[in-house]
Short mmCIF file of C-alpha atoms in Angstrom, two decimals:
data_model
loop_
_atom_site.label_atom_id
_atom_site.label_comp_id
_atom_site.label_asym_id
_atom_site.label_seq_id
_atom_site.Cartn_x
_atom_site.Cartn_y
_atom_site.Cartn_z
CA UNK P 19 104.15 142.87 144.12
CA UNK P 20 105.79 141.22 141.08
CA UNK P 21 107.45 138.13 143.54
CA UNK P 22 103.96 137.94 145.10
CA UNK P 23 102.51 137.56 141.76
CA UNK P 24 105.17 134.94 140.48
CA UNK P 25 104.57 132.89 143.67
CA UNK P 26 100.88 132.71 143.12
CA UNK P 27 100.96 131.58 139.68
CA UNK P 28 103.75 129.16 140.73
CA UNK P 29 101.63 127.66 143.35
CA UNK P 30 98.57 127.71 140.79
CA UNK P 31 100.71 126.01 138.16
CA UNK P 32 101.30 122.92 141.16
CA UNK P 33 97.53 122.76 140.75
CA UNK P 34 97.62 121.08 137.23
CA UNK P 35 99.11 117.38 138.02
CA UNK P 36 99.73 117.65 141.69
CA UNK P 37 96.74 115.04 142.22
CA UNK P 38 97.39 112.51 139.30
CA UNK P 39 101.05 113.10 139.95
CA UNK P 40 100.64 111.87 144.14
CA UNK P 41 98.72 109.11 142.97
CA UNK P 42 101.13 107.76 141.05
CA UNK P 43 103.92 108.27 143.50
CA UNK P 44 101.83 106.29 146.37
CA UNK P 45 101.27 102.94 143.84
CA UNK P 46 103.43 100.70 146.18
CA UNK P 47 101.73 101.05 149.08
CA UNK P 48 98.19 101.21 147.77
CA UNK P 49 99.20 97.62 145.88
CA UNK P 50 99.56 96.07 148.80
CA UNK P 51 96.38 96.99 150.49
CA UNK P 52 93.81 96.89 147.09
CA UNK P 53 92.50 93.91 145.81
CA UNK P 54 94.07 94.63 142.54
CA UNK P 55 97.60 94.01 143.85
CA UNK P 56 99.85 95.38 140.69
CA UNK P 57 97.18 95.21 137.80
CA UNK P 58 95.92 98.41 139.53
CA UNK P 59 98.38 100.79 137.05
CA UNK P 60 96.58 99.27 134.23
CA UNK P 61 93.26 100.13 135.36
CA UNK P 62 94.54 103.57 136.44
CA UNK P 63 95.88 104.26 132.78
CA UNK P 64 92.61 103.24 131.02
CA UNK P 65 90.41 105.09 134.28
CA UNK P 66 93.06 108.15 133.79
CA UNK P 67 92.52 108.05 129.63
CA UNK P 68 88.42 108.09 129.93
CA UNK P 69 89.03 111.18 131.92
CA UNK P 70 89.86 112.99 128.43
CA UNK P 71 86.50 114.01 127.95
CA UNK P 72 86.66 116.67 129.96
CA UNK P 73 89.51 118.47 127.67
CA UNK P 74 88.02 117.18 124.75
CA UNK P 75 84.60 119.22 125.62
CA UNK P 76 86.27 122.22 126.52
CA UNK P 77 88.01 122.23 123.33
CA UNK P 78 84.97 121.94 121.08
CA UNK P 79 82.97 124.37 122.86
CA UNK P 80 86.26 126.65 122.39
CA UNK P 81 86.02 126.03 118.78
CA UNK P 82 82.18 125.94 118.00
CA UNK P 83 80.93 128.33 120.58
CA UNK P 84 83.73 131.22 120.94
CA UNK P 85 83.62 133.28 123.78
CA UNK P 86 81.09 131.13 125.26
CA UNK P 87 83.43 129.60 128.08
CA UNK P 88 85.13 131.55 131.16
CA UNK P 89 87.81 130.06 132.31
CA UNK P 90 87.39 131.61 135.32
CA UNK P 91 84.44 129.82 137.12
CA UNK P 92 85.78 126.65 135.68
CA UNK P 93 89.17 126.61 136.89
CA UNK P 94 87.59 127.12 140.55
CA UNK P 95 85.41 124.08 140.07
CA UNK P 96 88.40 122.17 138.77
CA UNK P 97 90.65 123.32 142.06
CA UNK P 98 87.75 122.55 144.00
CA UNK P 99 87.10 119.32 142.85
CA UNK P 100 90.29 118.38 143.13
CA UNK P 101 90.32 119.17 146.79
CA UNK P 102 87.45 117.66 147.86
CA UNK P 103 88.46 114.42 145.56
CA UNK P 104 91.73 114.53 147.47
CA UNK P 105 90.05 114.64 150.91
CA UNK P 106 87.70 112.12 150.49
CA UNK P 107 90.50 109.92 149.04
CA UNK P 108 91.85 109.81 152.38
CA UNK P 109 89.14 108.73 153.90
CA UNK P 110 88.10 105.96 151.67
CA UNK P 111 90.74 104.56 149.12
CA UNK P 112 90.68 101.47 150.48
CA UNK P 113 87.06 100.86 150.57
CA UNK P 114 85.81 97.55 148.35
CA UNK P 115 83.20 96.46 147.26
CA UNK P 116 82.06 93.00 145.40
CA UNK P 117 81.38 93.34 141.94
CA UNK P 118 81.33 89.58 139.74
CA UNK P 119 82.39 87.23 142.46
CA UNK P 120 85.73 89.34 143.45
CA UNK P 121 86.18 92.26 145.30
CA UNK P 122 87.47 95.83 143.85
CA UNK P 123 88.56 98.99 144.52
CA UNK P 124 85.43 100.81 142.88
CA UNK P 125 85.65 104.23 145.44
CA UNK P 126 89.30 104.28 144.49
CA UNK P 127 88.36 104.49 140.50
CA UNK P 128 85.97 106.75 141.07
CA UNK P 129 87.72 109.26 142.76
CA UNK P 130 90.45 108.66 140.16
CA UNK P 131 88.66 109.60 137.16
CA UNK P 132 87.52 112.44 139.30
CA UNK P 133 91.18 113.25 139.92
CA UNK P 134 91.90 112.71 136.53
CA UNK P 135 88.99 115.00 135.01
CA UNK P 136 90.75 117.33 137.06
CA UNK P 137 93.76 117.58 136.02
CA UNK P 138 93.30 116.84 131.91
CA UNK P 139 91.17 119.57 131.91
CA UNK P 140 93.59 121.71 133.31
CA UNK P 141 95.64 121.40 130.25
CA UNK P 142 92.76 123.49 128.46
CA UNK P 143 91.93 125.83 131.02
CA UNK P 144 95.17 126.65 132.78
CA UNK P 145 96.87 127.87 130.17
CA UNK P 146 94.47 129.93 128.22
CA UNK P 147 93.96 131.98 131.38
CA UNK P 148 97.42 132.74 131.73
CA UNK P 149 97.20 134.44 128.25
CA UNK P 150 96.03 137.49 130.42
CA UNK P 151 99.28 137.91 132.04
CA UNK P 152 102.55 138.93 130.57
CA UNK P 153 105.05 136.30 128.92
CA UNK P 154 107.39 136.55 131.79
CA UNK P 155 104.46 134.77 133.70
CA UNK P 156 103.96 132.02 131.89
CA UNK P 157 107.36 130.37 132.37
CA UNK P 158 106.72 130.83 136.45
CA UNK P 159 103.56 128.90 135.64
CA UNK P 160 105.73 126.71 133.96
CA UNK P 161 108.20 125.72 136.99
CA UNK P 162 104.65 125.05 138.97
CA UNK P 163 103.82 122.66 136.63
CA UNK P 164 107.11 120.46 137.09
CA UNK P 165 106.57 120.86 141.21
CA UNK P 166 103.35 118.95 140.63
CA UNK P 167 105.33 116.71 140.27
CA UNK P 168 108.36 117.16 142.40
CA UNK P 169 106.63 117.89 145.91
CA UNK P 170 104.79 114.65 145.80
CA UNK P 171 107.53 112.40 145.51
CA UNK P 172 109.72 114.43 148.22
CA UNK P 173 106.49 113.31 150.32
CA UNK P 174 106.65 110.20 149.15
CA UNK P 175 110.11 109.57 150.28
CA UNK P 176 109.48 110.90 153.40
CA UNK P 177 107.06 108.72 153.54
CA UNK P 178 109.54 105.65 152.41
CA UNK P 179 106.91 104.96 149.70
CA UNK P 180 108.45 102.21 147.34
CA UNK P 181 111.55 101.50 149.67
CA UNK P 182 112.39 97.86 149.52
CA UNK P 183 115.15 96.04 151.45
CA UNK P 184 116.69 92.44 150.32
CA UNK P 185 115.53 89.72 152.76
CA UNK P 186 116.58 85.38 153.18
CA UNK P 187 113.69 83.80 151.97
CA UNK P 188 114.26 80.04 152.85
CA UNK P 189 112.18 77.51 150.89
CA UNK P 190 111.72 73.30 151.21
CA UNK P 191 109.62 71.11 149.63
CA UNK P 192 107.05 71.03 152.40
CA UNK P 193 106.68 74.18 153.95
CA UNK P 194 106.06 77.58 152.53
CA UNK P 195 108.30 80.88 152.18
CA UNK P 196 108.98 82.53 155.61
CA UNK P 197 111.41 86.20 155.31
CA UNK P 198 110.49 86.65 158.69
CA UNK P 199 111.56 83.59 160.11
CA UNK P 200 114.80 83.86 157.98
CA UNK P 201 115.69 86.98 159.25
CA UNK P 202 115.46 85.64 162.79
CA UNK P 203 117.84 82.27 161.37
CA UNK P 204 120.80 84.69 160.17
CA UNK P 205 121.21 87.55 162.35
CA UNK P 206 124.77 88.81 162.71
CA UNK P 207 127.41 86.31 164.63
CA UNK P 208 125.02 83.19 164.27
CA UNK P 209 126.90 80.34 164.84
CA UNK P 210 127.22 77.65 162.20
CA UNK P 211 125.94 74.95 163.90
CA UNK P 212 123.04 76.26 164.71
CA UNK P 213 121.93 76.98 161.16
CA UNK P 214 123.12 72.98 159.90
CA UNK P 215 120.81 72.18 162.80
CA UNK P 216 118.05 74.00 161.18
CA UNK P 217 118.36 73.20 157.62
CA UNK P 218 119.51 69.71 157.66
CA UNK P 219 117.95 66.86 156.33
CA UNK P 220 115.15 69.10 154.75
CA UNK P 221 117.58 70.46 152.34
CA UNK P 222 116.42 74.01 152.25
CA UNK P 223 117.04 76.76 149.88
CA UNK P 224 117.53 80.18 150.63
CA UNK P 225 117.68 82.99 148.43
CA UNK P 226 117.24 86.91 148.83
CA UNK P 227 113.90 88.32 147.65
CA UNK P 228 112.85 92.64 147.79
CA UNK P 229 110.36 93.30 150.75
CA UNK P 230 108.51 96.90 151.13
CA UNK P 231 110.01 98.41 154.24
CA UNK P 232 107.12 99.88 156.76
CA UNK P 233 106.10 103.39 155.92
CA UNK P 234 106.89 106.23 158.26
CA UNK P 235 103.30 107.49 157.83
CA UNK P 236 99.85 106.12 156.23
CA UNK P 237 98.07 107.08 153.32
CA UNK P 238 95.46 108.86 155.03
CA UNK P 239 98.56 111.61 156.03
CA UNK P 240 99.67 111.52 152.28
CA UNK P 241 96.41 112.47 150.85
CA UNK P 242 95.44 114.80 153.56
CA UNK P 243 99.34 116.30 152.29
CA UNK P 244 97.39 116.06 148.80
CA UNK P 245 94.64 117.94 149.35
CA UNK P 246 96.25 120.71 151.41
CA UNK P 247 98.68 121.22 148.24
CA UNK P 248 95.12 121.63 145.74
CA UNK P 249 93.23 123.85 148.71
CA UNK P 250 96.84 125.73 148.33
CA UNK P 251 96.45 126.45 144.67
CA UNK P 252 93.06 127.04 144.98
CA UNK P 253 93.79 130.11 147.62
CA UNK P 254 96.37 131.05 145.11
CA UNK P 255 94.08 131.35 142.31
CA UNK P 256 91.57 133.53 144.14
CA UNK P 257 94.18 135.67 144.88
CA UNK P 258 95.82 136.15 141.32
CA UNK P 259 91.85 137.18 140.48
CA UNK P 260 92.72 139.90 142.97
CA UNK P 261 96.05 141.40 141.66
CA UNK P 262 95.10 144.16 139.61
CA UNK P 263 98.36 145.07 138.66
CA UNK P 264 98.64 141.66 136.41
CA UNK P 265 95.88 142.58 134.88
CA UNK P 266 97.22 146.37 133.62
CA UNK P 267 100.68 144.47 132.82
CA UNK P 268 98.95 142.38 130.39
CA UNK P 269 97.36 145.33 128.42
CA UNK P 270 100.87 147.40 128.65
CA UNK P 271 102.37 144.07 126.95
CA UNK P 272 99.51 143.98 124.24
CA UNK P 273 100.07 147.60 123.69
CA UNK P 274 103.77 147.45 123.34
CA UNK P 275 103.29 144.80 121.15
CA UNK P 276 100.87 146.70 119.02
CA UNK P 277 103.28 149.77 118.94
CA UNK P 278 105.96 147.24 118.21
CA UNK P 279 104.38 145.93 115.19
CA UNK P 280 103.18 149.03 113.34
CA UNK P 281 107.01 150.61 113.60
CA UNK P 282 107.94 147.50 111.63
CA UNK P 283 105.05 147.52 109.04
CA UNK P 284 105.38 150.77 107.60
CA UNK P 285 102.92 150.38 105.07
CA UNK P 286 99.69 150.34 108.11
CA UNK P 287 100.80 153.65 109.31
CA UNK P 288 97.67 154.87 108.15
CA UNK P 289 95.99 152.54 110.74
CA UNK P 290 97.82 155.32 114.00
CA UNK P 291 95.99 157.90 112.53
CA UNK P 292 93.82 159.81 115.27
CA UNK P 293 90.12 159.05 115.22
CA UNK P 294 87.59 156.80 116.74
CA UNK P 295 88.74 152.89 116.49
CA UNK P 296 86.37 150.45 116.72
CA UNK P 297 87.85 147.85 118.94
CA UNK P 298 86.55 144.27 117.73
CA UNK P 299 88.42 145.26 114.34
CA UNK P 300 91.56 145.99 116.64
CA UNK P 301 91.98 143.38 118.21
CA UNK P 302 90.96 141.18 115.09
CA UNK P 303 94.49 143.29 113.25
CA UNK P 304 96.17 142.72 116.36
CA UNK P 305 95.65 138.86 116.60
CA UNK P 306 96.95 138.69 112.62
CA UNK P 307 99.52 140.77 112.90
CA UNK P 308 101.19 138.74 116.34
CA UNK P 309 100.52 135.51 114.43
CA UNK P 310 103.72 135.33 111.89
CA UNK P 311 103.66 132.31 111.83
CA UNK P 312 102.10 130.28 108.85
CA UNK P 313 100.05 126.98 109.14
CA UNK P 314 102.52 124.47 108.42
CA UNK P 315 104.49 126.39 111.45
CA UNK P 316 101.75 126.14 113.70
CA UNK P 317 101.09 122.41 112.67
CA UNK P 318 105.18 121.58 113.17
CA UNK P 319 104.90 123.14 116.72
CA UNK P 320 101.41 121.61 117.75
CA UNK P 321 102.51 118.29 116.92
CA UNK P 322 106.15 118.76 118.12
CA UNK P 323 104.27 119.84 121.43
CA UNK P 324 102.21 116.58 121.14
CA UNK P 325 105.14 114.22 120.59
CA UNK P 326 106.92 115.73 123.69
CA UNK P 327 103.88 115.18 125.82
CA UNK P 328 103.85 111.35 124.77
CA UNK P 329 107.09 110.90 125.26
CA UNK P 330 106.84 112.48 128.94
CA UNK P 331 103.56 111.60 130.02
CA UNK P 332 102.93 108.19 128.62
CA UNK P 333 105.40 106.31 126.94
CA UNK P 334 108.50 106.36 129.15
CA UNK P 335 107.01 107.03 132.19
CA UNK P 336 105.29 103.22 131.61
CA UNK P 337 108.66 101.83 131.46
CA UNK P 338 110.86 103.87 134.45
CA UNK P 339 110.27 101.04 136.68
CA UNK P 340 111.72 98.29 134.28
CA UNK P 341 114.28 100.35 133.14
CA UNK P 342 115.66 101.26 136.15
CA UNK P 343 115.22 98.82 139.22
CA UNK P 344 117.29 96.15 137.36
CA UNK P 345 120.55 99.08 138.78
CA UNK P 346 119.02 98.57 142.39
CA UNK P 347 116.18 100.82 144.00
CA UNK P 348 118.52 103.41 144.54
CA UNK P 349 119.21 104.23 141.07
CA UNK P 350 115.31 103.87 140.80
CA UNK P 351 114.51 106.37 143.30
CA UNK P 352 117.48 108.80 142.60
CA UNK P 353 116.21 109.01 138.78
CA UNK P 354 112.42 109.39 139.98
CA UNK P 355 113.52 112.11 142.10
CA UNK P 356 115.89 114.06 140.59
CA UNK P 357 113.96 113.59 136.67
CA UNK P 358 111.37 115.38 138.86
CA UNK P 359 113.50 118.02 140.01
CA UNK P 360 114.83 118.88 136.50
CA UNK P 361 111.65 119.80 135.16
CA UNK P 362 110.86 122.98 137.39
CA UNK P 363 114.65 124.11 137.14
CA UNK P 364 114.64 123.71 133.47
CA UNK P 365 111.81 125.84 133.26
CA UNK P 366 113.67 128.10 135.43
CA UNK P 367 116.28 128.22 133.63
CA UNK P 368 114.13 128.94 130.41
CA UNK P 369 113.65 132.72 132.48
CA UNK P 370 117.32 133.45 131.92
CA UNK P 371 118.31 131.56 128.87
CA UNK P 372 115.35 131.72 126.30
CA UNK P 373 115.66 130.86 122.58
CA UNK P 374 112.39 130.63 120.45
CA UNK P 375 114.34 129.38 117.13
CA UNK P 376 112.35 126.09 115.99
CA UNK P 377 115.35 124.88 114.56
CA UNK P 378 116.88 124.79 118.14
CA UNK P 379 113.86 123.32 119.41
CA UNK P 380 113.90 120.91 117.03
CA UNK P 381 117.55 119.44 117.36
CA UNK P 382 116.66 119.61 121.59
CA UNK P 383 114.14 117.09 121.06
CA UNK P 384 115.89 114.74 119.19
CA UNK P 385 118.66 115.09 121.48
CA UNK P 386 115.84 114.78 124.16
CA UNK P 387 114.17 111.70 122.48
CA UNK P 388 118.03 109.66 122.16
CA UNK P 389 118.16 110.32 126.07
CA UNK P 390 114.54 108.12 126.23
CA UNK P 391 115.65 106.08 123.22
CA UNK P 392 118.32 104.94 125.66
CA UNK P 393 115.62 104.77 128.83
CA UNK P 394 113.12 102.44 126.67
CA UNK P 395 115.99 99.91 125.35
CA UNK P 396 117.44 99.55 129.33
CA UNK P 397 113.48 98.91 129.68
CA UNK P 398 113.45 95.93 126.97
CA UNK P 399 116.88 94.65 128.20
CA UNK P 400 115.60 94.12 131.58
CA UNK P 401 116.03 92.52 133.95
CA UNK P 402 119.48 92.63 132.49
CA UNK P 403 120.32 95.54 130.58
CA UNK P 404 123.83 97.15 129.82
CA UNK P 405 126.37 97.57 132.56
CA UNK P 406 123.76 95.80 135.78
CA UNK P 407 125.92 95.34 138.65
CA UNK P 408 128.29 98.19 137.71
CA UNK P 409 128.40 101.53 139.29
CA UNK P 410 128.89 103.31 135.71
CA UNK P 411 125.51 101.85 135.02
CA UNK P 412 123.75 103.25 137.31
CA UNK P 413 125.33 106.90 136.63
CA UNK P 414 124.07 106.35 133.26
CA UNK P 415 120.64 105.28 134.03
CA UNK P 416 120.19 108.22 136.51
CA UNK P 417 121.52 111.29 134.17
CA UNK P 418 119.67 109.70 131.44
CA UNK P 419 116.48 109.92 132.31
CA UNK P 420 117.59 113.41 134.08
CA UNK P 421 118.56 114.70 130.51
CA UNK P 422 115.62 113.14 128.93
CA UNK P 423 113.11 115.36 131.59
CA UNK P 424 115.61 118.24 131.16
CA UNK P 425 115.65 119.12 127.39
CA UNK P 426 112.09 118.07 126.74
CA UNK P 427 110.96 120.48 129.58
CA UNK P 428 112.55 123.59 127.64
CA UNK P 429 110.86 122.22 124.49
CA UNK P 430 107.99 122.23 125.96
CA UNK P 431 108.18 125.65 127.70
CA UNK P 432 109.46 127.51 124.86
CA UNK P 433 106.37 126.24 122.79
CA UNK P 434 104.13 127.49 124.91
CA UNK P 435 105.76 130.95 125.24
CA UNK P 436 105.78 130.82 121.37
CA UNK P 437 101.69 130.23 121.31
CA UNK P 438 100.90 132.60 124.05
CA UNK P 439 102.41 135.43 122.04
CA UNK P 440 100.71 134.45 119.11
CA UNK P 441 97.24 134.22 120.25
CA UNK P 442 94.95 132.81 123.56
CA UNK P 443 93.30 130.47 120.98
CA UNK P 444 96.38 129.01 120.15
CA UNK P 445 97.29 128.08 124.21
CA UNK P 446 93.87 126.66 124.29
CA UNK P 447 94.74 123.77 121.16
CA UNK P 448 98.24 123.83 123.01
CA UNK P 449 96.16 122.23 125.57
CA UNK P 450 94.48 120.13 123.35
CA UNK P 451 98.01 118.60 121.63
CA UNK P 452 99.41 118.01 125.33
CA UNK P 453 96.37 115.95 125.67
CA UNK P 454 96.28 114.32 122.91
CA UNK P 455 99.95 113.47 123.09
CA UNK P 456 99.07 112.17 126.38
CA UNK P 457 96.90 109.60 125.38
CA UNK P 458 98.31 108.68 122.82
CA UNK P 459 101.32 107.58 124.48
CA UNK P 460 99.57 105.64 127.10
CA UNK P 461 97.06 104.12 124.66
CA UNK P 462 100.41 102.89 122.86
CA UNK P 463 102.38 101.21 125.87
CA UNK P 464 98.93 99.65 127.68
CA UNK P 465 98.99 96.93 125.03
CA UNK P 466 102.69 96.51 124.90
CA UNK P 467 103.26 96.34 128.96
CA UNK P 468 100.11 94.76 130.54
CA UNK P 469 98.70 92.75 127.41
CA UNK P 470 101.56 91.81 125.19
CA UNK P 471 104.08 91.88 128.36
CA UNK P 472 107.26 92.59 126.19
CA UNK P 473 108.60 94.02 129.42
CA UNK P 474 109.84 92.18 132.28
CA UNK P 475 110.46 93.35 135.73
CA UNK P 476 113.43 92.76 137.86
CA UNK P 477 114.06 92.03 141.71
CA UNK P 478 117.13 93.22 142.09
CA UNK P 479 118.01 90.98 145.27
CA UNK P 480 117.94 87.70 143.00
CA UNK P 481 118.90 88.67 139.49
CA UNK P 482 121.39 86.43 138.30
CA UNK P 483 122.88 88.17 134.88
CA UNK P 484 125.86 87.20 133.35
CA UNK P 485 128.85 89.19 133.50
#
């Protein structure tokens, strides 16, 4: 019953960024086919950012109103949502409309900020709830979390989403680019002559340009993948409301906890004495006496948990592209990949090897924030940052931004195993910081990469860096 249990609150984790997360992954085919071409992160960020109204109500009605939200009905509506969003994203992402003299992709914002409503106010729903299970849970929940954003991209490459190949582009003064026709000029064992009898007087010149390679399926299969994975965590969550035994686990923690504290406060052992309780006033002692922690604690861990999330939600994940496909799209697609990998393993390594100390936390994220230190200046060195064209380069890149996931997922973990014992209140502003970390981070980098443009990107098949 336990495994059962642990699988259904890893599959509801997947539930929290799975949409947002397959969006993202699916950007270079959708900018082929939208009118938007590559502006269309830009308007995703801002479209993605508005969406934080949804968290941001939940959180005042948390604050103002206690007791007056379930999180219950409206985690269903989120999962639901989020399904049908998905579904009908298959159908018609790639509907336009006119709007000012240009066509845009107005269904495909919509259903975005749908999408996006989603899965922000996830972050304040989500986690609260899983303050009625035991500890041991939340890390399982955890390891969901980072397969939001693992399963997509092993779609994704199944897909060949984002694949590029390098391709002869042969240009004159009076005709116009033509990589297919090159490719037909210089197959294998051309003969010479053949190709001076094609370029000759028009003094052509040919250079190698990145192409998108042809997908192995559409992006009405992805998003139909999408939407199975949500209708999958919404099954999952109707049957956790099922599992009674999760439910008597959580009390048996509470009480052990209880028992716990009164053998090491010796001076409320007048509280155990037999006699009628009254049980508002119990759990008000219990709440103080699992909350050891004092307010300048609280504050150092709510904003350490919001300057993780920026770091790992907006900032660098604005610059992975530039600082990466300047070492080739391999090295690009390895550290997508495997960055996404380390989350969920972190956190499942956080089961075996936990440590709560703030101090250790602490030193982890600076170790954590060098790692993206590194990540960002590749980013501003591009297109030619250290090492390009060197295979030591391209290690570095990869187990950079591998670290970088790595050591700010067990930050971020071991926070929120640090809140949940201290109250549900607290999970529900933990919420609130990852959010607000969130958008911070984006609101930061939107000026500095699409207005400012202190960022530029590489093709790898024609940069020419010195050596």
């Amino acid at each position: 019953m336990a495994l059962l249990i642990h699988l259904l609150v890893c599959t509801f984790g997947m539930g929290s960024w799975v949409a947002i997360n397959g969006l993202w992954v699916e950007l270079p085919l959708l900018v082929t086919e939208l009118p938007e071409g590559w502006f269309l992160p830009s308007y995703l960020t801002v479209v993605i950012q508005l969406a934080n109204v949804g968290p941001l109500l939940v959180t005042l009605l948390h604050h103002f109103r206690p007791g007056y939200l379930s999180e219950v009905p409206i985690v269903f509506t989120v999962l639901g949502v989020g399904t049908i969003a998905c579904t009908l994203f298959a159908f018609f992402w790639n509907v336009t409309f006119w709007v000012l003299g240009s066509q845009h992709s107005i269904t495909f914002m919509v259903l975005t900020f749908f999408l996006a409503l989603v899965d922000c106010t996830s972050s304040v729903t989500f986690l609260p709830f899983m303050s009625r299970l035991p500890t041991h849970y939340l890390t399982t929940f955890f390891i969901g979390e980072g397969l939001s954003g693992l399963l997509p991209a092993l779609v994704a490459l199944a897909q060949g989403s984002g694949l590029t190949t390098c391709v002869n582009v042969t240009m004159t003064s009076d005709t116009t680019p033509s990589p297919e026709t090159t490719r037909n000029i210089y197959p294998q064992g051309v003969n010479s002559s053949f190709m001076s009898d094609l370029t000759g007087p028009a003094s052509p010149m040919v250079h190698l340009e990145s192409r998108y390679l042809p997908a192995n399926f559409s992006p009405l299969v992805f998003f139909l993948l999408l939407s199975s994975m949500m209708a999958c965590c919404f099954v999952a969550f109707f049957l956790l409301q099922h599992q009674a035994r999760p439910w008597e686990a959580s009390i048996e923690d509470l009480l052990t906890s209880q028992v716990t504290l009164h053998s090491i406060q010796p001076r409320e052992e007048e509280d155990l004495s037999p006699g009628p309780v009254d049980s508002s006033k119990g759990q008000g002692d219990l709440e103080e006496k699992t909350a050891p922690y004092h307010s300048a604690r609280l504050a150092f861990i709510y904003t350490l948990v919001a300057f993780v999330n920026a770091l790992t939600n907006g900032v660098l994940p604005s610059v992975q592209t530039y600082s990466c496909l300047s070492y080739g799209p391999v090295a690009y697609h390895l550290s997508a990949t495997l960055s996404s990998m380390a989350s969920p393993l972190t956190c499942l390594l956080s089961m075996f090897l936990a440590n709560r100390s703030l101090t250790f936390l602490g030193v982890l994220t600076v170790l954590g924030t060098s790692f993206g230190a590194y990540n960002m200046a590749m980013a501003v060195m591009s297109p030619c940052p250290l090492l390009q064209g060197h295979w030591g380069g391209e290690v570095l890149i990869v187990v950079s931004w591998v670290l970088f996931i790595g050591c700010l997922s067990y930050v971020k973990v071991m926070l929120g195993v640090i809140l949940r014992d201290h109250s549900r209140s607290a999970l529900v502003w933990c919420g609130a910081a990852v959010q607000l970390g969130s958008l911070l981070g984006a609101l930061l980098m939107f000026p500095l990469v699409n207005v400012l443009r202190l960022f530029s990107s590489a093709d790898f098949c024609s940069l020419q860096c010195s050596t």
